[in-house]
mmCIF file of C-alpha atoms and ligand atoms in Angstrom:
data_model
loop_
_atom_site.group_PDB
_atom_site.id
_atom_site.type_symbol
_atom_site.label_atom_id
_atom_site.label_comp_id
_atom_site.label_asym_id
_atom_site.label_seq_id
_atom_site.Cartn_x
_atom_site.Cartn_y
_atom_site.Cartn_z
ATOM 1 C CA MET M 1 46.479 82.410 -14.777
ATOM 2 C CA LYS M 2 45.510 82.747 -11.396
ATOM 3 C CA ALA M 3 48.007 83.444 -8.791
ATOM 4 C CA THR M 4 46.467 80.917 -6.274
ATOM 5 C CA TYR M 5 44.627 77.755 -6.733
ATOM 6 C CA ARG M 6 42.391 75.518 -4.384
ATOM 7 C CA ALA M 7 43.599 72.069 -3.555
ATOM 8 C CA MET M 8 42.407 69.355 -1.197
ATOM 9 C CA GLN M 9 45.547 68.140 0.874
ATOM 10 C CA VAL M 10 45.933 65.636 3.589
ATOM 11 C CA LYS M 11 45.633 67.811 6.917
ATOM 12 C CA THR M 12 46.315 64.716 9.183
ATOM 13 C CA PRO M 13 46.489 61.028 8.285
ATOM 14 C CA GLY M 14 42.884 60.198 7.056
ATOM 15 C CA ASN M 15 41.664 63.697 6.718
ATOM 16 C CA LEU M 16 41.614 66.279 4.021
ATOM 17 C CA GLU M 17 41.272 70.070 4.021
ATOM 18 C CA LEU M 18 40.679 72.613 1.358
ATOM 19 C CA VAL M 19 43.368 75.131 1.094
ATOM 20 C CA GLU M 20 44.468 77.903 -1.310
ATOM 21 C CA ARG M 21 47.976 77.614 -2.632
ATOM 22 C CA GLN M 22 50.416 79.773 -4.730
ATOM 23 C CA THR M 23 50.398 78.655 -8.297
ATOM 24 C CA PRO M 24 53.912 77.378 -9.002
ATOM 25 C CA ALA M 25 56.049 77.561 -12.264
ATOM 26 C CA PRO M 26 57.068 74.485 -13.990
ATOM 27 C CA ASN M 27 60.555 73.215 -13.539
ATOM 28 C CA PRO M 28 62.637 71.849 -16.765
ATOM 29 C CA GLY M 29 61.088 68.873 -17.929
ATOM 30 C CA GLU M 30 57.497 69.667 -16.182
ATOM 31 C CA VAL M 31 54.159 71.041 -17.140
ATOM 32 C CA LEU M 32 51.637 73.021 -15.335
ATOM 33 C CA ILE M 33 48.131 71.420 -15.664
ATOM 34 C CA ALA M 34 44.679 73.035 -15.238
ATOM 35 C CA VAL M 35 42.984 70.057 -13.770
ATOM 36 C CA GLU M 36 39.413 69.248 -15.291
ATOM 37 C CA ALA M 37 38.745 65.889 -13.684
ATOM 38 C CA CYS M 38 40.357 63.470 -11.334
ATOM 39 C CA GLY M 39 39.048 60.099 -10.529
ATOM 40 C CA ILE M 40 38.909 58.591 -6.848
ATOM 41 C CA CYS M 41 40.946 55.265 -6.660
ATOM 42 C CA GLY M 42 41.043 52.703 -4.140
ATOM 43 C CA ALA M 43 44.871 53.540 -3.621
ATOM 44 C CA ASP M 44 43.834 57.141 -2.740
ATOM 45 C CA ALA M 45 42.587 55.723 0.754
ATOM 46 C CA SER M 46 45.976 54.403 1.695
ATOM 47 C CA ASP M 47 47.720 57.700 0.438
ATOM 48 C CA ILE M 48 45.524 59.726 2.683
ATOM 49 C CA ASP M 49 45.813 57.469 5.684
ATOM 50 C CA ASN M 50 49.417 56.940 5.363
ATOM 51 C CA ALA M 51 50.561 60.436 4.376
ATOM 52 C CA ASP M 52 53.678 61.458 6.526
ATOM 53 C CA PRO M 53 52.594 64.585 8.304
ATOM 54 C CA ALA M 54 56.496 65.483 8.690
ATOM 55 C CA LEU M 55 56.292 66.366 4.906
ATOM 56 C CA GLN M 56 54.715 69.066 2.931
ATOM 57 C CA PRO M 57 51.109 68.246 3.015
ATOM 58 C CA ARG M 58 50.210 65.774 0.080
ATOM 59 C CA VAL M 59 47.441 66.462 -2.452
ATOM 60 C CA PRO M 60 46.070 63.068 -3.363
ATOM 61 C CA GLY M 61 44.687 61.932 -6.873
ATOM 62 C CA HIS M 62 46.164 59.923 -9.687
ATOM 63 C CA GLU M 63 43.393 59.787 -12.335
ATOM 64 C CA VAL M 64 43.914 63.337 -13.492
ATOM 65 C CA VAL M 65 42.946 65.030 -16.816
ATOM 66 C CA GLY M 66 43.422 68.628 -17.747
ATOM 67 C CA ARG M 67 45.076 71.180 -20.055
ATOM 68 C CA ILE M 68 48.592 72.255 -20.200
ATOM 69 C CA VAL M 69 48.603 75.932 -19.060
ATOM 70 C CA ALA M 70 52.539 76.387 -18.932
ATOM 71 C CA ILE M 71 55.418 74.424 -20.089
ATOM 72 C CA GLY M 72 58.880 74.181 -18.392
ATOM 73 C CA ALA M 73 62.307 74.233 -20.400
ATOM 74 C CA ASN M 74 63.487 71.036 -22.030
ATOM 75 C CA THR M 75 60.322 69.584 -22.517
ATOM 76 C CA PRO M 76 59.584 67.524 -25.610
ATOM 77 C CA SER M 77 57.723 69.739 -28.486
ATOM 78 C CA ILE M 78 54.728 67.331 -28.713
ATOM 79 C CA TRP M 79 53.279 68.983 -25.658
ATOM 80 C CA LYS M 80 51.634 72.404 -26.345
ATOM 81 C CA VAL M 81 50.036 74.862 -24.074
ATOM 82 C CA GLY M 82 46.126 74.253 -24.363
ATOM 83 C CA GLN M 83 46.427 70.706 -25.071
ATOM 84 C CA ARG M 84 44.624 68.212 -23.009
ATOM 85 C CA VAL M 85 46.753 65.508 -21.172
ATOM 86 C CA GLY M 86 46.324 63.275 -18.430
ATOM 87 C CA VAL M 87 48.475 61.707 -15.636
ATOM 88 C CA GLY M 88 47.958 58.257 -14.107
ATOM 89 C CA ARG M 89 49.630 56.531 -11.000
ATOM 90 C CA LEU M 90 53.229 56.625 -12.442
ATOM 91 C CA GLY M 91 54.407 60.198 -12.546
ATOM 92 C CA GLY M 92 57.016 60.196 -15.368
ATOM 93 C CA HIS M 93 59.934 57.906 -15.901
ATOM 94 C CA CYS M 94 63.626 59.028 -15.645
ATOM 95 C CA ASN M 95 65.084 57.857 -18.846
ATOM 96 C CA GLU M 96 68.153 56.957 -17.029
ATOM 97 C CA CYS M 97 67.886 53.891 -14.773
ATOM 98 C CA THR M 98 68.355 50.469 -15.814
ATOM 99 C CA GLU M 99 64.719 49.865 -16.157
ATOM 100 C CA CYS M 100 64.135 52.805 -18.366
ATOM 101 C CA ARG M 101 67.352 51.846 -20.484
ATOM 102 C CA ARG M 102 65.847 48.484 -21.321
ATOM 103 C CA GLY M 103 62.436 50.113 -22.177
ATOM 104 C CA ARG M 104 60.485 49.103 -19.099
ATOM 105 C CA PHE M 105 59.344 52.518 -18.180
ATOM 106 C CA ASN M 106 56.542 51.455 -15.841
ATOM 107 C CA LEU M 107 59.431 49.900 -13.718
ATOM 108 C CA CYS M 108 61.446 52.964 -13.749
ATOM 109 C CA ARG M 109 63.112 53.238 -10.173
ATOM 110 C CA ASN M 110 63.168 57.300 -10.022
ATOM 111 C CA GLN M 111 59.647 57.775 -10.897
ATOM 112 C CA PRO M 112 57.263 59.807 -8.672
ATOM 113 C CA ILE M 113 54.025 58.050 -7.634
ATOM 114 C CA VAL M 114 51.218 60.518 -8.293
ATOM 115 C CA GLY M 115 49.299 61.655 -5.079
ATOM 116 C CA SER M 116 51.837 59.608 -2.842
ATOM 117 C CA SER M 117 55.297 60.953 -3.531
ATOM 118 C CA CYS M 118 54.286 63.903 -5.375
ATOM 119 C CA ASP M 119 51.060 65.999 -5.415
ATOM 120 C CA GLY M 120 48.109 64.636 -7.482
ATOM 121 C CA GLY M 121 44.969 65.908 -9.002
ATOM 122 C CA TYR M 122 42.615 66.778 -5.962
ATOM 123 C CA ALA M 123 43.438 70.398 -7.059
ATOM 124 C CA GLU M 124 42.690 72.999 -9.616
ATOM 125 C CA ILE M 125 46.478 72.891 -10.678
ATOM 126 C CA MET M 126 48.998 70.169 -10.884
ATOM 127 C CA ILE M 127 52.567 69.999 -11.902
ATOM 128 C CA ALA M 128 53.441 66.897 -13.688
ATOM 129 C CA ARG M 129 56.856 65.473 -15.383
ATOM 130 C CA ALA M 130 56.279 65.525 -19.148
ATOM 131 C CA THR M 131 57.582 61.980 -19.224
ATOM 132 C CA GLY M 132 54.275 61.051 -17.654
ATOM 133 C CA LEU M 133 52.138 62.600 -19.919
ATOM 134 C CA VAL M 134 49.215 60.939 -21.570
ATOM 135 C CA SER M 135 47.648 62.453 -24.689
ATOM 136 C CA ILE M 136 43.606 62.291 -24.325
ATOM 137 C CA PRO M 137 41.633 61.503 -27.376
ATOM 138 C CA ASP M 138 38.787 63.849 -28.349
ATOM 139 C CA GLU M 139 36.273 61.312 -28.087
ATOM 140 C CA LEU M 140 36.309 61.062 -24.259
ATOM 141 C CA SER M 141 35.307 63.724 -21.992
ATOM 142 C CA SER M 142 37.731 64.575 -19.191
ATOM 143 C CA GLU M 143 35.274 62.894 -16.505
ATOM 144 C CA GLU M 144 35.253 59.721 -18.583
ATOM 145 C CA ALA M 145 38.958 59.617 -19.528
ATOM 146 C CA ALA M 146 40.178 60.057 -15.954
ATOM 147 C CA PRO M 147 39.434 56.786 -14.445
ATOM 148 C CA ILE M 148 40.711 54.872 -17.615
ATOM 149 C CA LEU M 149 44.327 56.488 -16.692
ATOM 150 C CA CYS M 150 44.450 54.149 -13.323
ATOM 151 C CA ALA M 151 41.567 51.508 -13.215
ATOM 152 C CA GLY M 152 41.328 51.458 -17.112
ATOM 153 C CA ILE M 153 45.193 50.678 -17.892
ATOM 154 C CA ALA M 154 45.631 48.654 -14.701
ATOM 155 C CA THR M 155 43.173 46.102 -16.076
ATOM 156 C CA PHE M 156 43.830 46.408 -19.825
ATOM 157 C CA ASN M 157 47.407 45.767 -19.368
ATOM 158 C CA ALA M 158 46.885 42.863 -16.724
ATOM 159 C CA LEU M 159 44.622 41.190 -19.361
ATOM 160 C CA LYS M 160 47.246 41.559 -22.424
ATOM 161 C CA LYS M 161 49.853 40.135 -19.876
ATOM 162 C CA SER M 162 47.543 37.254 -18.809
ATOM 163 C CA GLY M 163 48.432 34.713 -21.434
ATOM 164 C CA ALA M 164 44.810 34.155 -22.142
ATOM 165 C CA GLU M 165 43.596 34.056 -25.602
ATOM 166 C CA PRO M 166 40.180 34.682 -27.222
ATOM 167 C CA GLY M 167 37.620 31.990 -26.227
ATOM 168 C CA ASP M 168 39.708 31.382 -22.929
ATOM 169 C CA THR M 169 37.710 31.833 -19.393
ATOM 170 C CA VAL M 170 38.878 34.932 -17.659
ATOM 171 C CA ALA M 171 37.707 35.404 -13.911
ATOM 172 C CA VAL M 172 37.667 39.008 -12.274
ATOM 173 C CA LEU M 173 37.499 39.158 -8.396
ATOM 174 C CA GLY M 174 36.025 42.134 -7.122
ATOM 175 C CA ILE M 175 33.419 44.169 -9.173
ATOM 176 C CA GLY M 176 34.400 47.752 -8.093
ATOM 177 C CA GLY M 177 36.416 50.445 -9.718
ATOM 178 C CA LEU M 178 39.025 48.266 -11.331
ATOM 179 C CA GLY M 179 36.687 45.331 -11.603
ATOM 180 C CA HIS M 180 34.111 47.096 -13.652
ATOM 181 C CA MET M 181 36.639 47.939 -16.213
ATOM 182 C CA ALA M 182 38.241 44.679 -16.304
ATOM 183 C CA LEU M 183 34.657 43.166 -17.118
ATOM 184 C CA GLN M 184 34.511 45.399 -20.158
ATOM 185 C CA TYR M 185 37.870 45.018 -21.521
ATOM 186 C CA ALA M 186 37.694 41.244 -21.175
ATOM 187 C CA ARG M 187 34.471 40.862 -23.055
ATOM 188 C CA LYS M 188 35.617 43.110 -25.821
ATOM 189 C CA MET M 189 38.967 41.099 -26.107
ATOM 190 C CA GLY M 190 36.856 37.970 -26.760
ATOM 191 C CA PHE M 191 37.375 35.984 -23.647
ATOM 192 C CA ARG M 192 34.633 34.073 -21.591
ATOM 193 C CA VAL M 193 34.234 36.473 -18.759
ATOM 194 C CA ILE M 194 33.297 35.554 -15.056
ATOM 195 C CA ALA M 195 32.745 37.922 -12.439
ATOM 196 C CA VAL M 196 33.319 37.119 -8.987
ATOM 197 C CA GLY M 197 31.701 39.381 -6.185
ATOM 198 C CA ARG M 198 29.792 39.600 -2.985
ATOM 199 C CA GLY M 199 25.998 39.762 -2.969
ATOM 200 C CA GLU M 200 23.261 39.648 -5.754
ATOM 201 C CA ASP M 201 22.711 43.364 -5.862
ATOM 202 C CA ILE M 202 25.854 43.778 -8.681
ATOM 203 C CA ALA M 203 24.657 40.729 -10.726
ATOM 204 C CA ALA M 204 22.717 42.875 -13.030
ATOM 205 C CA ASP M 205 25.547 45.448 -13.317
ATOM 206 C CA ALA M 206 28.168 42.657 -14.052
ATOM 207 C CA ALA M 207 25.983 41.207 -16.725
ATOM 208 C CA ARG M 208 25.489 44.626 -18.211
ATOM 209 C CA LEU M 209 29.220 45.285 -18.080
ATOM 210 C CA GLY M 210 29.957 42.054 -20.100
ATOM 211 C CA ALA M 211 30.189 39.004 -17.796
ATOM 212 C CA HIS M 212 29.098 35.922 -19.205
ATOM 213 C CA ARG M 213 28.325 34.402 -15.623
ATOM 214 C CA TYR M 214 28.295 36.206 -12.352
ATOM 215 C CA ILE M 215 29.318 34.281 -9.189
ATOM 216 C CA ASP M 216 27.966 35.294 -6.009
ATOM 217 C CA THR M 217 30.602 34.195 -3.091
ATOM 218 C CA TYR M 218 27.839 34.404 -0.573
ATOM 219 C CA VAL M 219 25.931 31.589 -2.236
ATOM 220 C CA GLU M 220 28.436 29.536 -4.252
ATOM 221 C CA ASN M 221 31.935 28.380 -3.926
ATOM 222 C CA PRO M 222 33.827 30.212 -6.537
ATOM 223 C CA ALA M 223 36.452 27.829 -7.468
ATOM 224 C CA ASP M 224 33.929 24.916 -7.631
ATOM 225 C CA ALA M 225 31.842 27.229 -9.789
ATOM 226 C CA ILE M 226 34.795 27.990 -12.073
ATOM 227 C CA ASN M 227 36.026 24.423 -12.420
ATOM 228 C CA ALA M 228 32.689 23.139 -13.292
ATOM 229 C CA MET M 229 33.318 25.522 -16.266
ATOM 230 C CA GLY M 230 36.619 23.986 -17.114
ATOM 231 C CA GLY M 231 38.749 26.467 -14.982
ATOM 232 C CA ALA M 232 40.113 29.892 -15.739
ATOM 233 C CA LYS M 233 43.116 30.489 -17.781
ATOM 234 C CA ALA M 234 43.579 33.855 -15.917
ATOM 235 C CA ILE M 235 42.146 35.247 -12.853
ATOM 236 C CA LEU M 236 42.604 39.192 -12.024
ATOM 237 C CA THR M 237 42.229 39.970 -8.388
ATOM 238 C CA THR M 238 41.339 43.530 -7.646
ATOM 239 C CA THR M 239 40.795 43.153 -3.866
ATOM 240 C CA ALA M 240 43.748 42.828 -1.401
ATOM 241 C CA ASN M 241 41.470 40.334 0.701
ATOM 242 C CA PRO M 242 43.950 37.284 0.840
ATOM 243 C CA THR M 243 41.439 34.806 1.940
ATOM 244 C CA ALA M 244 39.120 35.772 -0.966
ATOM 245 C CA VAL M 245 42.155 35.615 -3.390
ATOM 246 C CA SER M 246 43.463 32.069 -2.235
ATOM 247 C CA ALA M 247 40.028 30.629 -2.275
ATOM 248 C CA LEU M 248 40.278 31.348 -6.005
ATOM 249 C CA MET M 249 43.572 29.744 -6.680
ATOM 250 C CA PRO M 250 42.245 26.231 -7.049
ATOM 251 C CA ALA M 251 39.944 27.602 -10.035
ATOM 252 C CA LEU M 252 43.091 28.208 -12.027
ATOM 253 C CA ALA M 253 43.559 25.961 -15.199
ATOM 254 C CA PRO M 254 46.974 24.362 -15.729
ATOM 255 C CA GLU M 255 49.530 27.254 -16.746
ATOM 256 C CA GLY M 256 46.904 29.617 -15.473
ATOM 257 C CA ARG M 257 47.996 32.893 -14.284
ATOM 258 C CA LEU M 258 46.596 34.660 -11.167
ATOM 259 C CA ILE M 259 47.337 38.347 -11.738
ATOM 260 C CA VAL M 260 47.414 40.477 -8.564
ATOM 261 C CA LEU M 261 46.261 44.206 -8.743
ATOM 262 C CA GLY M 262 44.802 44.836 -5.379
ATOM 263 C CA VAL M 263 47.340 45.918 -2.846
ATOM 264 C CA GLY M 264 47.153 45.177 0.985
ATOM 265 C CA LYS M 265 49.328 44.456 4.030
ATOM 266 C CA ASP M 266 48.373 40.834 4.492
ATOM 267 C CA PRO M 267 50.427 37.988 3.111
ATOM 268 C CA LEU M 268 48.832 35.637 0.471
ATOM 269 C CA PRO M 269 48.722 32.085 1.369
ATOM 270 C CA VAL M 270 49.239 29.974 -1.533
ATOM 271 C CA SER M 271 49.460 25.983 -2.090
ATOM 272 C CA THR M 272 52.958 25.475 -3.507
ATOM 273 C CA ARG M 273 51.586 22.006 -4.852
ATOM 274 C CA SER M 274 48.941 23.787 -7.031
ATOM 275 C CA LEU M 275 51.740 26.160 -8.406
ATOM 276 C CA VAL M 276 54.302 23.234 -9.311
ATOM 277 C CA GLY M 277 51.949 20.631 -10.362
ATOM 278 C CA ALA M 278 50.361 22.308 -13.114
ATOM 279 C CA GLU M 279 52.901 25.107 -13.595
ATOM 280 C CA ARG M 280 50.470 27.795 -12.615
ATOM 281 C CA SER M 281 51.998 31.300 -11.634
ATOM 282 C CA ILE M 282 50.954 34.251 -9.622
ATOM 283 C CA VAL M 283 52.126 37.796 -10.895
ATOM 284 C CA GLY M 284 51.775 41.374 -10.104
ATOM 285 C CA SER M 285 51.038 44.052 -12.632
ATOM 286 C CA ILE M 286 51.510 47.722 -12.170
ATOM 287 C CA THR M 287 49.492 50.019 -14.633
ATOM 288 C CA GLY M 288 51.757 51.109 -17.535
ATOM 289 C CA SER M 289 53.649 53.642 -19.503
ATOM 290 C CA PRO M 290 52.082 56.595 -20.960
ATOM 291 C CA TYR M 291 52.317 55.082 -24.194
ATOM 292 C CA GLU M 292 50.256 51.933 -23.106
ATOM 293 C CA ASN M 293 48.041 54.339 -21.489
ATOM 294 C CA GLU M 294 47.153 55.960 -24.774
ATOM 295 C CA LYS M 295 46.569 52.411 -26.296
ATOM 296 C CA THR M 296 44.098 51.932 -23.572
ATOM 297 C CA LEU M 297 42.218 55.096 -24.208
ATOM 298 C CA ASP M 298 42.355 54.231 -28.061
ATOM 299 C CA PHE M 299 40.929 50.866 -27.288
ATOM 300 C CA SER M 300 38.330 52.221 -25.146
ATOM 301 C CA VAL M 301 37.094 54.659 -27.911
ATOM 302 C CA LEU M 302 37.284 51.671 -30.441
ATOM 303 C CA THR M 303 35.104 49.424 -28.527
ATOM 304 C CA GLY M 304 32.944 51.756 -26.765
ATOM 305 C CA VAL M 305 34.318 50.812 -23.203
ATOM 306 C CA ARG M 306 33.508 53.520 -20.686
ATOM 307 C CA PRO M 307 33.763 53.906 -16.800
ATOM 308 C CA MET M 308 30.604 54.253 -15.053
ATOM 309 C CA ILE M 309 30.845 57.421 -12.981
ATOM 310 C CA GLU M 310 29.317 59.731 -10.631
ATOM 311 C CA THR M 311 30.914 63.445 -10.624
ATOM 312 C CA MET M 312 31.254 65.346 -7.293
ATOM 313 C CA PRO M 313 32.931 68.756 -6.778
ATOM 314 C CA LEU M 314 36.505 69.104 -5.736
ATOM 315 C CA ALA M 315 35.309 70.711 -2.317
ATOM 316 C CA ARG M 316 33.354 67.585 -1.519
ATOM 317 C CA ALA M 317 36.373 65.346 -1.925
ATOM 318 C CA GLU M 318 36.287 64.077 1.575
ATOM 319 C CA ASP M 319 32.641 62.871 1.299
ATOM 320 C CA ALA M 320 33.654 61.289 -2.112
ATOM 321 C CA VAL M 321 36.605 59.432 -0.718
ATOM 322 C CA GLN M 322 34.284 58.105 2.316
ATOM 323 C CA LYS M 323 31.928 56.971 -0.414
ATOM 324 C CA MET M 324 34.431 55.080 -2.225
ATOM 325 C CA ARG M 325 35.789 53.466 0.950
ATOM 326 C CA SER M 326 32.278 52.420 2.046
ATOM 327 C CA GLY M 327 32.027 50.529 -1.250
ATOM 328 C CA ASP M 328 28.986 52.671 -2.309
ATOM 329 C CA ALA M 329 30.394 54.160 -5.299
ATOM 330 C CA LYS M 330 28.991 52.720 -8.637
ATOM 331 C CA PHE M 331 31.615 52.434 -9.960
ATOM 332 C CA ARG M 332 34.056 55.388 -10.075
ATOM 333 C CA ILE M 333 33.774 58.897 -8.352
ATOM 334 C CA VAL M 334 35.237 61.639 -10.395
ATOM 335 C CA LEU M 335 36.103 65.135 -8.975
ATOM 336 C CA THR M 336 35.343 68.043 -11.298
ATOM 337 C CA MET M 337 37.139 71.453 -10.821
ATOM 338 C CA GLY M 338 34.602 73.494 -12.932
ATOM 339 C CA ASP M 339 32.476 74.830 -10.230
ATOM 340 C CA GLN M 340 34.520 77.649 -9.007
ATOM 341 C CA THR M 341 37.297 78.034 -11.491
ATOM 342 C CA ASP M 342 37.506 81.102 -13.857
ATOM 343 C CA ALA M 343 36.468 80.215 -17.281
ATOM 344 C CA HIS M 344 39.170 81.159 -19.781
HETATM 345 ZN ZN1 LIG V 401 44.886 53.936 -9.020
HETATM 346 ZN ZN1 LIG V 402 63.942 55.337 -14.945
#
């Protein structure tokens, strides 16, 4: 193992810099991972913009796939050196808090948030808690598997929690990194799938990803269009734009659920009448546990769901983040580390 490794860390809020760091040793309960690929998620932008300069400079990235190169003490024997593993947004539950004790590992209160409260995968090397590790199936390349670890599980689990059943109508607002996975999973789960986006340029992609119908909000009122089809049993929102989200609320069928995945600062205006009268609900959903992440990977292998990716080398992470921010990524950019690492 090399004594140092390259990482892209937050230099000042909003800016990254390429640095050489000392390779650490894993503490008890941790493993050291040689990163092979790391997806760029929308949440990375706020991690980069809101990093606290008073803390040690943070390495973003929470769609990480790599191989275990060292294992700390007291680590479960299921994890071996050389094994390919992944880490998503949730950095490993504590097994001690109330949420862990009732089996809700994704709600653990003592869990690092990868790329935000602990260093993530914009680096050749990363430390990870063993409780956060996900086993990667051989059928997926590291570049393909990476986006499934956040964009994939976030949408897969949200659909599972949506209350919609095969044949029901499900709408997806925002056809980007998360939305393009949601359309594929929704189609494979047997829903009638409606994609809601801005502009005609993504209509063909939405259809190819599995949407039965594409609604361009520039030319149609999405709630009217969905209601004309009988309303939606579930609506997944991947955008934080409160105006776009509330415009869709009237499209929810009785007992329908709006599942919020996109995070933003602005409050969401909601008509209390529409909630009470037909027992509609609004729920948030945060990715899932490593076990659920493995189920997401397995479902992707089983049904042929893959992220549409473009790869860029680690050293170009700043350009890659800029491209993601501009909305030009189709649909996920994945950083690769192989360009300058030693082969072994
Ligand atoms: Zn993410
Ligand atoms: Zn816990």
